[in-house]
Each structure stands twice: as C-alpha cells, then as structure tokens.
Coordinates of C-alpha atoms in Angstrom, one line a residue:
Chain A
X13 CA 24.0 19.6 49.5
X14 CA 21.3 17.4 50.9
X15 CA 17.7 17.3 50.1
X16 CA 17.8 18.6 46.6
X17 CA 14.3 19.1 45.5
X18 CA 13.3 18.2 41.9
X19 CA 14.6 20.9 39.6
X20 CA 11.9 20.4 37.0
X21 CA 8.8 20.2 39.1
X22 CA 5.7 18.4 38.0
X23 CA 7.7 16.4 35.4
X24 CA 8.1 12.7 35.4
X25 CA 11.7 13.1 34.3
X26 CA 12.5 14.9 37.5
X27 CA 14.9 13.6 40.1
X28 CA 13.0 11.4 42.6
X29 CA 12.2 13.4 45.7
X30 CA 13.5 12.7 49.2
X31 CA 16.5 10.5 48.7
X32 CA 18.2 12.7 46.1
X33 CA 21.6 13.9 47.2
X34 CA 24.5 14.8 44.9
X35 CA 26.3 11.6 46.2
X36 CA 23.4 9.4 45.2
X37 CA 22.9 11.1 41.9
X38 CA 26.6 10.8 41.0
X39 CA 28.4 12.5 38.2
X40 CA 26.2 15.2 36.4
X41 CA 27.2 14.4 32.9
X42 CA 26.6 10.6 33.3
X43 CA 23.3 11.5 35.0
X44 CA 22.2 13.7 32.1
X45 CA 23.3 11.0 29.6
X46 CA 21.3 8.4 31.4
X47 CA 18.3 10.7 31.6
X48 CA 18.4 11.5 27.9
X49 CA 18.6 7.8 27.1
X50 CA 15.7 7.0 29.4
X51 CA 13.5 9.7 27.7
X52 CA 14.4 8.4 24.2
X53 CA 13.6 4.8 25.1
X54 CA 10.3 5.9 26.7
X55 CA 9.4 7.9 23.6
X56 CA 10.3 5.0 21.3
X57 CA 8.3 2.5 23.4
X58 CA 5.2 4.7 23.6
X59 CA 5.3 5.6 20.0
X60 CA 5.6 1.9 19.0
X61 CA 2.6 1.0 21.2
X62 CA 0.5 3.6 19.4
X63 CA 1.4 2.3 15.9
X64 CA 1.0 -1.4 17.0
X65 CA -2.5 -0.6 18.4
X66 CA -3.6 0.7 15.0
X67 CA -2.1 -2.2 13.2
X68 CA -3.9 -4.6 15.5
X69 CA -7.3 -3.0 14.9
X70 CA -6.6 -3.0 11.2
X71 CA -5.7 -6.7 11.2
X72 CA -8.8 -7.5 13.3
X73 CA -11.1 -5.5 10.9
X74 CA -9.6 -7.1 7.9
X75 CA -10.2 -10.6 9.3
X76 CA -13.5 -10.0 10.9
X77 CA -15.2 -8.5 7.9
X78 CA -13.4 -10.7 5.4
X79 CA -12.5 -7.8 3.1
X80 CA -8.9 -8.5 2.3
X81 CA -9.5 -7.4 -1.3
X82 CA -10.1 -3.8 -0.3
X83 CA -8.4 -3.9 3.1
X84 CA -5.4 -6.2 2.9
X85 CA -4.0 -7.3 6.2
X86 CA -1.1 -5.1 7.6
X87 CA 1.5 -7.8 7.2
X88 CA 0.5 -8.2 3.5
X89 CA 0.9 -4.5 3.0
X90 CA 4.2 -4.4 4.8
X91 CA 5.5 -7.3 2.8
X92 CA 4.3 -5.6 -0.4
X93 CA 6.1 -2.4 0.5
X94 CA 9.4 -4.2 1.2
X95 CA 9.0 -6.2 -2.1
X96 CA 8.3 -2.9 -3.9
X97 CA 11.4 -1.2 -2.5
X98 CA 13.5 -4.3 -3.3
X99 CA 12.1 -4.1 -6.9
X100 CA 10.7 -7.6 -6.3
X101 CA 7.0 -6.8 -6.7
X102 CA 6.1 -9.6 -9.2
X103 CA 3.0 -7.8 -10.5
X104 CA 4.4 -4.4 -11.3
X105 CA 1.9 -2.5 -13.5
X106 CA 3.2 1.0 -13.2
X107 CA 5.9 1.5 -15.8
X108 CA 9.3 2.6 -14.4
X109 CA 10.4 1.3 -11.1
X110 CA 9.3 2.8 -7.8
X111 CA 12.5 4.9 -7.3
X112 CA 11.9 6.7 -10.6
X113 CA 8.3 7.5 -9.4
X114 CA 9.6 8.7 -6.1
X115 CA 12.3 10.8 -7.6
X116 CA 10.0 12.6 -10.0
X117 CA 7.5 13.3 -7.2
X118 CA 10.3 14.5 -4.9
X119 CA 11.7 16.8 -7.6
X120 CA 8.3 18.3 -8.4
X121 CA 7.5 18.7 -4.8
X122 CA 10.8 20.4 -4.0
X123 CA 10.5 22.8 -7.0
X124 CA 7.0 23.9 -5.9
X125 CA 7.9 24.1 -2.3
X126 CA 11.2 26.0 -2.8
X127 CA 9.6 28.5 -5.2
X128 CA 6.8 29.0 -2.6
X129 CA 9.5 29.7 0.0
X130 CA 11.4 32.1 -2.2
X131 CA 8.3 34.1 -2.8
X132 CA 6.3 33.5 0.3
X133 CA 8.9 34.4 2.9
X134 CA 9.8 37.9 1.6
X135 CA 6.2 38.6 0.8
X136 CA 5.1 37.6 4.3
X137 CA 7.8 39.8 5.8
X138 CA 6.7 42.7 3.7
X139 CA 3.0 42.1 4.5
X140 CA 3.9 42.0 8.2
X141 CA 6.1 45.1 8.3
X142 CA 4.8 47.5 5.6
X143 CA 1.4 49.0 6.1
X144 CA 1.3 50.0 2.4
X145 CA 2.1 46.4 1.2
X146 CA -0.4 45.0 3.6
X147 CA -3.2 47.3 2.5
X148 CA -2.5 46.7 -1.2
X149 CA -1.9 43.0 -1.2
X150 CA -3.6 41.4 1.8
X151 CA -7.2 41.6 0.4
X152 CA -6.0 39.8 -2.7
X153 CA -4.2 37.1 -0.7
X154 CA -7.2 36.6 1.5
X155 CA -9.5 36.4 -1.6
X156 CA -7.4 33.7 -3.3
X157 CA -6.7 31.7 -0.2
X158 CA -10.1 29.9 0.1
X159 CA -9.8 28.5 -3.4
X160 CA -8.8 24.8 -2.8
X161 CA -5.6 23.5 -4.3
X162 CA -7.5 20.9 -6.2
X163 CA -9.5 23.6 -7.9
X164 CA -6.3 25.0 -9.5
X165 CA -5.5 21.7 -11.2
X166 CA -7.8 22.0 -14.3
X167 CA -6.7 25.6 -14.8
X168 CA -3.0 24.8 -14.5
X169 CA -3.5 21.9 -17.0
X170 CA -5.1 24.4 -19.3
X171 CA -2.2 26.8 -18.9
X172 CA 0.8 24.4 -18.8
X173 CA -0.6 21.2 -20.4
X174 CA -0.3 17.8 -18.8
X175 CA 3.1 17.5 -17.3
X176 CA 5.6 18.7 -14.7
X177 CA 4.8 22.4 -14.8
X178 CA 1.2 22.0 -14.1
X179 CA 1.9 19.8 -11.0
X180 CA 4.6 22.1 -9.8
X181 CA 2.3 25.1 -10.2
X182 CA -0.4 23.5 -8.1
X183 CA 2.1 22.5 -5.4
X184 CA 3.4 26.1 -5.4
X185 CA 0.0 27.8 -5.1
X186 CA -1.1 25.6 -2.2
X187 CA 2.2 25.6 -0.2
X188 CA 2.5 29.4 -0.6
X189 CA -0.3 30.4 1.7
X190 CA 0.8 28.8 5.0
X191 CA 4.2 30.4 4.5
X192 CA 2.7 33.8 3.8
X193 CA 0.4 33.7 6.8
X194 CA 2.9 32.4 9.4
X195 CA 5.6 34.7 8.2
X196 CA 3.3 37.7 8.2
X197 CA 2.1 36.9 11.7
X198 CA 5.7 36.5 12.9
X199 CA 6.9 39.7 11.3
X200 CA 4.0 41.6 12.8
X201 CA 4.6 40.2 16.3
X202 CA 8.3 41.3 16.5
X203 CA 8.9 43.1 19.8
X204 CA 8.8 46.8 18.8
X205 CA 11.6 47.6 21.3
X206 CA 13.9 45.1 19.4
X207 CA 13.0 46.9 16.2
X208 CA 13.8 50.2 17.9
X209 CA 17.1 48.8 19.1
X210 CA 17.9 47.8 15.5
X211 CA 17.2 51.3 14.3
X212 CA 19.1 53.0 17.1
X213 CA 22.1 50.7 16.5
X214 CA 22.4 51.8 12.9
X215 CA 20.3 49.3 10.9
X216 CA 18.0 50.7 8.2
X217 CA 16.5 49.7 4.9
X218 CA 17.6 46.4 3.6
X219 CA 20.1 45.9 6.4
X220 CA 17.3 46.2 8.9
X221 CA 15.3 43.8 6.8
X222 CA 18.0 41.1 6.6
X223 CA 19.7 41.6 9.9
X224 CA 16.8 42.2 12.3
X225 CA 13.4 41.6 10.8
X226 CA 14.2 38.3 9.0
X227 CA 16.0 36.6 11.9
X228 CA 13.4 37.8 14.4
X229 CA 10.8 36.1 12.3
X230 CA 12.7 32.8 11.8
X231 CA 10.8 30.9 14.6
X232 CA 7.5 31.6 12.8
X233 CA 9.1 30.9 9.4
X234 CA 10.2 27.5 10.5
X235 CA 6.6 26.6 11.5
X236 CA 5.5 27.9 8.1
X237 CA 8.0 25.8 6.3
X238 CA 6.8 22.7 8.2
X239 CA 3.2 23.3 7.4
X240 CA 4.0 24.3 3.8
X241 CA 6.1 21.2 3.1
X242 CA 3.3 18.9 4.4
X243 CA 0.9 20.7 2.2
X244 CA 3.3 20.3 -0.7
X245 CA 3.3 16.5 -0.3
X246 CA -0.4 16.4 -0.1
X247 CA -0.8 18.4 -3.3
X248 CA 1.9 16.6 -5.2
X249 CA -0.2 13.4 -5.0
X250 CA -3.4 15.2 -6.0
X251 CA -1.6 16.9 -8.9
X252 CA -0.1 13.7 -10.2
X253 CA -3.4 11.8 -10.0
X254 CA -4.7 14.0 -12.7
X255 CA -1.8 15.6 -14.6
X256 CA 1.1 13.1 -14.7
X257 CA 2.3 10.0 -16.4
X258 CA 4.5 9.1 -13.5
X259 CA 5.2 9.8 -9.9
X260 CA 3.7 8.4 -6.8
X261 CA 0.3 10.0 -7.4
X262 CA 0.1 8.4 -10.8
X263 CA 1.0 5.1 -9.3
X264 CA -1.8 5.5 -6.7
X265 CA -4.4 6.2 -9.4
X266 CA -3.2 3.3 -11.5
X267 CA -3.4 1.0 -8.5
X268 CA -7.0 1.9 -8.0
X269 CA -7.8 1.2 -11.7
X270 CA -6.1 -2.2 -11.4
X271 CA -7.9 -2.9 -8.1
X272 CA -4.7 -3.5 -6.3
X273 CA -5.3 -2.2 -2.7
X274 CA -1.9 -3.5 -1.5
X275 CA -0.1 -1.4 -4.1
X276 CA -2.3 1.5 -3.3
X277 CA -1.5 1.3 0.4
X278 CA 2.2 0.8 -0.4
X279 CA 2.2 4.1 -2.3
X280 CA 0.5 5.8 0.6
X281 CA 3.1 4.5 3.0
X282 CA 5.9 5.6 0.8
X283 CA 4.5 9.1 0.6
X284 CA 4.4 9.1 4.4
X285 CA 8.0 7.9 4.7
X286 CA 9.4 10.3 2.1
X287 CA 7.4 13.2 3.5
X288 CA 8.6 12.5 6.9
X289 CA 12.2 12.2 5.8
X290 CA 12.2 15.4 3.8
X291 CA 10.7 17.3 6.8
X292 CA 13.4 15.8 9.0
X293 CA 16.1 16.7 6.5
X294 CA 15.0 20.2 5.7
X295 CA 12.9 21.7 8.4
X296 CA 14.5 20.0 11.4
X297 CA 18.0 21.0 10.1
X298 CA 16.9 24.6 9.8
X299 CA 15.3 24.5 13.2
X300 CA 18.4 23.0 14.9
X301 CA 20.6 25.7 13.4
X302 CA 18.3 28.6 14.3
X303 CA 15.5 28.4 16.8
X304 CA 16.9 25.7 19.0
X305 CA 20.3 27.4 19.2
X306 CA 18.7 30.8 20.0
X307 CA 16.0 30.1 22.5
X308 CA 15.0 26.5 23.0
X309 CA 17.0 24.4 25.4
X310 CA 17.9 21.0 23.9
X311 CA 16.5 18.1 25.8
Chain B
X29 CA 38.5 64.9 26.9
X30 CA 36.0 64.7 24.1
X31 CA 33.7 67.4 25.4
X32 CA 36.4 70.1 26.0
X33 CA 36.0 71.8 22.6
X34 CA 32.3 72.0 23.2
X35 CA 32.4 73.1 26.8
X36 CA 29.6 75.5 27.3
X37 CA 27.6 74.5 24.2
X38 CA 25.0 72.0 25.3
X39 CA 25.1 68.4 23.9
X40 CA 21.4 68.2 24.0
X41 CA 19.1 71.2 23.9
X42 CA 15.4 71.0 24.0
X43 CA 13.6 74.1 22.9
X44 CA 9.9 74.4 23.7
X45 CA 9.3 70.6 23.2
X46 CA 5.6 69.8 23.1
X47 CA 4.2 66.4 22.5
X48 CA 0.7 64.9 22.2
X49 CA -0.3 61.4 21.3
X50 CA -3.5 59.4 20.8
X51 CA -4.7 58.0 24.1
X52 CA -7.6 55.5 24.4
X53 CA -10.2 58.4 24.9
X54 CA -8.4 61.5 23.7
X55 CA -5.2 63.4 23.2
X56 CA -2.6 62.8 25.9
X57 CA -0.4 65.8 26.5
X58 CA 2.9 64.1 27.3
X59 CA 5.1 67.1 27.2
X60 CA 4.4 70.9 27.4
X61 CA 6.9 73.5 26.4
X62 CA 9.9 71.7 27.8
X63 CA 13.2 73.6 27.8
X64 CA 16.3 71.8 28.8
X65 CA 20.0 72.1 28.1
X66 CA 22.4 69.3 29.0
X67 CA 26.2 70.0 29.0
X68 CA 28.9 67.6 27.9
X69 CA 29.8 64.7 30.2
X70 CA 26.9 65.5 32.5
X71 CA 25.1 62.6 34.1
X72 CA 21.5 63.8 34.2
X73 CA 18.7 61.8 35.8
X74 CA 15.2 62.7 34.7
X75 CA 12.9 61.8 37.6
X76 CA 9.2 61.8 37.8
X77 CA 6.1 59.7 38.3
X78 CA 4.5 57.8 35.4
X79 CA 2.8 60.0 32.9
X80 CA 5.3 62.9 33.3
X81 CA 6.6 62.4 29.8
X82 CA 10.1 61.4 30.7
X83 CA 10.2 58.3 28.4
X84 CA 8.7 60.4 25.7
X85 CA 11.4 62.9 26.0
X86 CA 14.1 60.2 25.8
X87 CA 12.4 58.7 22.7
X88 CA 12.4 62.1 21.1
X89 CA 16.1 62.6 21.8
X90 CA 16.8 59.1 20.5
X91 CA 15.0 60.1 17.2
X92 CA 12.4 57.4 17.6
X93 CA 9.6 60.0 17.8
X94 CA 9.1 63.4 16.4
X95 CA 7.8 66.0 18.8
X96 CA 4.4 67.7 18.0
X97 CA 6.0 71.0 18.6
X98 CA 9.4 72.6 19.4
X99 CA 12.7 70.9 18.6
X100 CA 15.6 69.0 20.1
X101 CA 19.1 70.0 19.0
X102 CA 21.9 67.6 19.2
X103 CA 25.2 69.5 19.2
X104 CA 23.3 72.3 17.6
X105 CA 21.7 70.2 14.9
X106 CA 18.0 69.1 15.0
X107 CA 17.4 65.4 15.6
X108 CA 16.3 63.8 12.3
X109 CA 16.1 60.1 13.3
X110 CA 18.0 57.5 15.3
X111 CA 21.7 57.3 14.9
X112 CA 24.9 55.8 16.1
X113 CA 25.9 59.1 17.7
X114 CA 23.7 58.1 20.6
X115 CA 23.8 54.8 22.5
X116 CA 20.5 53.6 24.0
X117 CA 19.4 51.2 26.7
X118 CA 15.7 50.4 26.9
X119 CA 13.5 49.4 29.8
X120 CA 13.7 45.8 28.6
X121 CA 17.1 44.4 27.4
X122 CA 15.7 44.1 23.8
X123 CA 18.7 42.0 22.8
X124 CA 18.9 40.3 19.4
X125 CA 18.0 36.7 20.4
X126 CA 19.7 35.3 17.3
X127 CA 23.1 36.8 18.1
X128 CA 25.6 35.7 20.7
X129 CA 26.4 38.1 23.5
X130 CA 29.5 39.4 21.8
X131 CA 27.8 39.8 18.4
X132 CA 25.0 41.8 20.2
X133 CA 27.6 44.1 21.5
X134 CA 29.4 44.3 18.2
X135 CA 26.2 45.0 16.3
X136 CA 26.3 48.8 16.5
X137 CA 30.0 48.9 15.8
X138 CA 29.6 46.8 12.7
X139 CA 26.8 49.0 11.5
X140 CA 29.1 52.0 12.1
X141 CA 31.7 50.5 9.7
X142 CA 34.2 49.3 12.3
X143 CA 36.8 46.7 11.2
X144 CA 36.0 43.2 12.5
X145 CA 39.0 42.9 14.7
X146 CA 38.7 46.4 16.1
X147 CA 35.0 45.8 16.8
X148 CA 35.7 42.5 18.5
X149 CA 38.4 44.1 20.7
X150 CA 36.2 47.0 21.7
X151 CA 33.2 44.7 22.4
X152 CA 35.4 42.4 24.6
X153 CA 36.7 45.4 26.5
X154 CA 33.2 46.6 27.3
X155 CA 32.0 43.1 28.2
X156 CA 34.9 42.9 30.5
X157 CA 33.9 46.1 32.2
X158 CA 30.4 44.8 32.9
X159 CA 31.9 41.5 34.0
X160 CA 30.5 39.3 31.3
X161 CA 33.6 38.5 29.2
X162 CA 33.4 34.8 30.0
X163 CA 29.8 34.7 28.6
X164 CA 30.7 36.3 25.3
X165 CA 29.7 33.3 23.2
X166 CA 26.4 32.4 24.9
X167 CA 23.0 33.3 23.5
X168 CA 20.8 35.8 25.4
X169 CA 18.3 33.1 26.5
X170 CA 21.1 31.5 28.4
X171 CA 21.6 34.5 30.6
X172 CA 19.8 35.6 33.7
X173 CA 17.7 38.8 33.7
X174 CA 20.4 40.9 35.3
X175 CA 23.0 39.7 32.9
X176 CA 20.8 40.5 29.9
X177 CA 20.5 44.1 31.2
X178 CA 24.3 44.3 31.5
X179 CA 24.7 43.1 27.9
X180 CA 22.2 45.8 26.9
X181 CA 24.3 48.4 28.7
X182 CA 27.5 47.1 27.1
X183 CA 25.9 47.2 23.6
X184 CA 25.2 50.9 24.1
X185 CA 28.4 51.6 25.8
X186 CA 30.4 49.9 23.1
X187 CA 29.6 52.8 20.7
X188 CA 32.8 54.7 21.4
X189 CA 32.0 57.5 19.1
X190 CA 28.6 58.2 20.7
X191 CA 29.1 61.0 23.2
X192 CA 25.6 60.6 24.4
X193 CA 24.0 57.7 26.2
X194 CA 20.2 57.4 26.7
X195 CA 18.9 55.1 29.4
X196 CA 15.1 54.5 29.9
X197 CA 14.6 53.0 33.3
X198 CA 17.0 50.3 32.3
X199 CA 17.1 48.5 35.7
X200 CA 13.5 49.0 36.9
X201 CA 12.5 45.4 36.3
X202 CA 15.5 44.1 38.3
X203 CA 15.4 43.1 42.0
X204 CA 16.9 45.6 44.4
X205 CA 20.2 43.8 45.1
X206 CA 21.0 43.2 41.4
X207 CA 20.0 46.8 40.7
X208 CA 22.6 48.1 43.1
X209 CA 25.3 46.0 41.4
X210 CA 24.2 47.3 38.0
X211 CA 24.2 50.9 39.2
X212 CA 27.8 50.3 40.5
X213 CA 28.8 48.9 37.1
X214 CA 27.3 51.9 35.4
X215 CA 29.0 54.5 37.6
X216 CA 32.3 52.6 37.3
X217 CA 32.0 52.5 33.5
X218 CA 31.1 56.1 33.3
X219 CA 34.1 57.1 35.5
X220 CA 36.3 55.2 33.1
X221 CA 34.9 56.7 29.9
X222 CA 33.2 60.0 30.6
X223 CA 30.3 60.9 28.4
X224 CA 26.9 62.5 28.6
X225 CA 24.2 60.4 30.1
X226 CA 20.4 61.0 30.2
X227 CA 19.0 58.5 32.6
X228 CA 15.2 58.3 33.0
X229 CA 14.0 56.8 36.3
X230 CA 11.2 57.0 38.8
X231 CA 13.4 55.9 41.7
X232 CA 14.6 58.7 44.0
X233 CA 17.5 56.7 45.5
X234 CA 18.7 55.7 42.0
X235 CA 18.7 59.3 40.8
X236 CA 20.6 60.5 43.9
X237 CA 23.1 57.7 43.5
X238 CA 23.8 58.1 39.8
X239 CA 23.3 61.7 38.8
X240 CA 25.3 65.0 38.6
X241 CA 22.0 66.7 38.1
X242 CA 18.4 65.6 38.8
X243 CA 15.7 67.0 36.6
X244 CA 12.2 66.5 38.1
X245 CA 9.2 66.5 35.8
X246 CA 5.5 66.6 36.8
X247 CA 2.7 65.0 34.9
X248 CA -0.4 65.9 32.9
X249 CA 1.0 67.6 30.9
X250 CA 4.7 66.8 31.5
X251 CA 6.5 70.0 32.6
X252 CA 9.7 70.9 34.4
X253 CA 9.2 70.9 38.2
X254 CA 12.8 71.2 39.5
X255 CA 16.4 71.1 38.4
X256 CA 18.8 70.1 41.2
X257 CA 22.6 69.8 41.2
X258 CA 24.1 66.9 43.0
X259 CA 27.3 67.8 44.9
X260 CA 28.0 64.4 46.5
X261 CA 31.5 63.0 45.8
X262 CA 31.9 59.7 44.0
X263 CA 31.9 56.9 44.7
X264 CA 28.8 57.6 46.7
X265 CA 27.9 55.9 50.0
X266 CA 24.2 55.0 50.0
X267 CA 24.3 54.9 53.8
X268 CA 25.9 58.3 54.4
X269 CA 24.0 61.1 56.1
X270 CA 24.8 63.4 53.1
X271 CA 23.2 60.9 50.8
X272 CA 20.1 60.7 53.0
X273 CA 19.9 64.4 53.2
X274 CA 20.0 64.7 49.4
X275 CA 17.2 62.2 49.0
X276 CA 15.3 64.2 51.5
X277 CA 15.8 67.3 49.4
X278 CA 14.5 65.6 46.3
X279 CA 11.5 64.3 48.3
X280 CA 10.7 67.8 49.6
X281 CA 11.1 69.3 46.2
X282 CA 8.6 66.8 44.8
X283 CA 6.1 67.4 47.6
X284 CA 6.3 71.2 47.0
X285 CA 5.2 70.5 43.4
X286 CA 2.3 68.3 44.5
X287 CA 4.0 65.1 43.6
X288 CA 3.8 62.0 45.8
X289 CA 7.4 60.7 46.3
X290 CA 6.0 57.4 47.5
X291 CA 4.2 56.9 44.3
X292 CA 7.4 57.7 42.4
X293 CA 9.0 54.7 44.0

C-alpha cells in the first residue's frame, strides 16, 4: 500500500505523513516497540524538566532571600533524605529509625484504607442500586461528609485514646467518602440494558450483585480507590501529628519543634514517595487487571 | 422436534394486553387490547413505526415489564419475570464488557447450571455458527460493531433449552451491508436449530426477508393492524420478483391503515 495516512490523526505520535509506506515503516512489531520507547523517553524527559524547573526556582529563592534555615537548598534536602534512608543522619532526634516510622505509618494507613474499601464499596453499590438504601442512608452520608477529617481527631482520641486505633479511625472516616461517592455514581450509571441482559440471562439477587453490578462498576471503583488512598496518606500524617508517638507524622511534628527544616522536608518527601509507591502497587495493579484489560487499549 | 408435542398450543399468547407508562407530559398508551398467539417454531416479525408499542410488547414477553392490563402466557403459564426459557437480543449488544467473548456466550448457560465443559462446547459451537470462533478470547471492546451484535445473538442462541428467542431491532444500528450478513447468519442459525422467534423491526425489507409471519402494529395507542403469512421459500432472494411483490403487499397493507411505509424505514 502506498500513501498510508496517519492512523491516529492529530497526534504527535502518528506516522509522518507523505513518505509513509509499509516498506519505509518496516516491520510492524519493531515499529510499535520503537514507538513505545520514543513515547516513554519523551515522557521521562518532559517530566524531569518539570521537576528540575521547580528545584531551580527553589534553589534561587533559598539563595536570594538567604533563608536556608527555613528553606534549605534542594541539594541539602536531597542529601538529608539519602542520609536518613541510609540511617546516617547524624542528628537523629526522632526515636526509632526512619523505617520503623514508615512501617507504622504504612500499616495504619493500610488498615484504615482497607476497612474503608471493605465498607465503602458494598455500601456505594447498594446506594447506587437500591432506592430504599439510597433514601434511608444518603441523607446521613451527605450530612457527615462535610465534617473535615481533622475534626474527627479530637473525638477519636476521646474514644480510643492516644494510639493506633485513633489514627486508623480518622484515616477510615476520611477515605470512606470518596469511595462511597464514586462507587455510588458508578453503580447508578450502569447501562440499564446491560442490567436487563443480566436479569434475562439468569442472574438475580447476590449473583446479579457480584457477577454484573460489581464488575460493571469497577472502572469507577478504581478511581475511588485512587482518590481514597491519596486521602488516606494525607490523613495519616494529620492523625499522627496529634495522636501518635511514632510514624512519619510524629516525625514531622518533632522536626518542627526542633526547628529542623531539612528533616521536615525529608519526611514530606518520604510521604510522597511511599504514597506514590503504594498507589502504583495497589491501584495500578488492580487497574491493569481490570479496566485496562476490558476496555482501554494499552499504549 | 421440540415443538411437536405442543403443536397447536401457542408458545406465546397475549390476551388483551394493555400498557400505559409515564410520558413527559402524560400517560402514553403503548399497547391497547392486544391479542396475539404465536405457534411453536414460528419466526414472527413485529413491524411498525416508532411508538406502536412493539418494543414494549417484547419487554413484556421477556418479563422485564408487567403489562398494565391483560396477560401474556408462555406455554400456558403467565410470565412472572425474566428467565432462561427465553433468549433475548437487545437493540444494542449490551455485552458484559468484563468478560471475554466466550464467557459472554457461556454466561446464561452457567446461570442455568450447565457443567463447565458442556457450556464451553455449546458456546464454541454457537460462536462457530456466527463465524466468531477465532475471536473467543477477545474482550468486547476489541470487536467491531457488527461482531458485537453477532456475539449478542450467539449469547441468546446458546440457551439451548430456550424455545423462544426475542429480538428487539438487533441490527438497526448496523450499516446496510453488515446488516444483510447478520440477517443471513440469523436465518442460517434458525434453519439449523428451529425455535420460535419474535423479531421486532421497523424495516419492511428485513421483515420480509426473515419472517414466516409479519404482524403489523399501528401507533397511539399500539394496536394490531395486520397479520400476514409469508409464503416465500428459504433461502430467500432479495432480488426476486416474488420478494418485491411481498414487500409491496406489506407497504399497501400499511398504507391502508394510515401508516407511512417510508417513515417505517
């Protein structure tokens, strides 16, 4: 064939116009491999530029205003982070080593997040599909939702005392809502004909719930999990600031008391890294095994 | 053949079916006192313009809707709800996006308690008939529109124990060329495994090509206009003078009831 026009129009990844013939483009698999590598490289390059730009502005501000005490230079913070991770931070004022803090934060975060998933997903599905449940429960959900997560902290300390349970509870209450709302919206938006197909082909009751309604809502649930996990990481720090004797949030607060901005920023960077990794590990894995396999073409 | 024992007793019998539903400004009278009896292994096309209640009737037979008045009997028993004794194909493919093609086709069989191996074999057989055996392990999004519709037909057809197949304008969203291919697949499948089919359409040519019997409805409220027997031999030739003559007969019948055959297209 000659004069193949670009298959994905208006995209910069498209085959160049005009000279493209199958002879010039060569083997399809090799072409696709090269294309994927090109896109990956481009993404990495552009992403790095964005990060570098911020680091540069940061460095400039730190030098220009001479405020290294409260805004340490990026290189200092990076060095401090590496030292901390290598357990070579020579002024460690935060009790157990960094991995113990991270582990405790991680476990609290996961406990809160997973209990939110276990309760939020079925509740969301019921809210979306059952008029009775929606009418009974939705006003309550909407009434509780505007109460900020932080506002739960004093009450949960009162209920559970200073410790893990109080923090887990706060993480749970805040990561519950995004899951409920996204799942509910997804369950409500299921194509009615697909539901009718489920009924006509013999699914009813719990079978209908698990074999049709749940999988049909998974794309929304994945989004809900992503938002919810992010919320959980935000709340874990807030909870630990006030109710814990260890964990990354405790370390943050201590670093402020000790006026150690570099340690403070290190803790923030670690939250960012661990949060990113858990999202990649949990949500991306679920997404790859479900939504991407069912409807989104891999690039 | 399955229907022999029941010969004479209708598979589907509608007795004075009346249906109203909430429209944007008032009640919509979709069906009024509809009486209809469909015999075993009959291929019936229900033809009519939009608003004649043909899809409503199909939904009532499927058990997805309860009529406001009258009743529909299925082998003598009133329809209570949807069930695996009826296969159904909707206007859109409505496949389960999270299941592969073969798992979509197996779905109803699995729900009906079929053994895994038997269900797989039956599903493969039906996919083979509609020419999709080599796509069995793909997901629906990987198929073209026409292929999705074929899977939807296969999913309904796989229900071996369902003596009744309901089809609600299944190919109306497909382009003309693909539609003809799909109609050929359908007739071929039906000739291989005879069963009762109720096929709703607004396309005169389609009705003439597929049906043993064409039931014409007229709208507002939906009522029976005409009931024609089709005596053309199968496989039918869309270009034969007999075929053209029969289409003409349907057209005239529709005109005599004040229906616009052009609009029905």
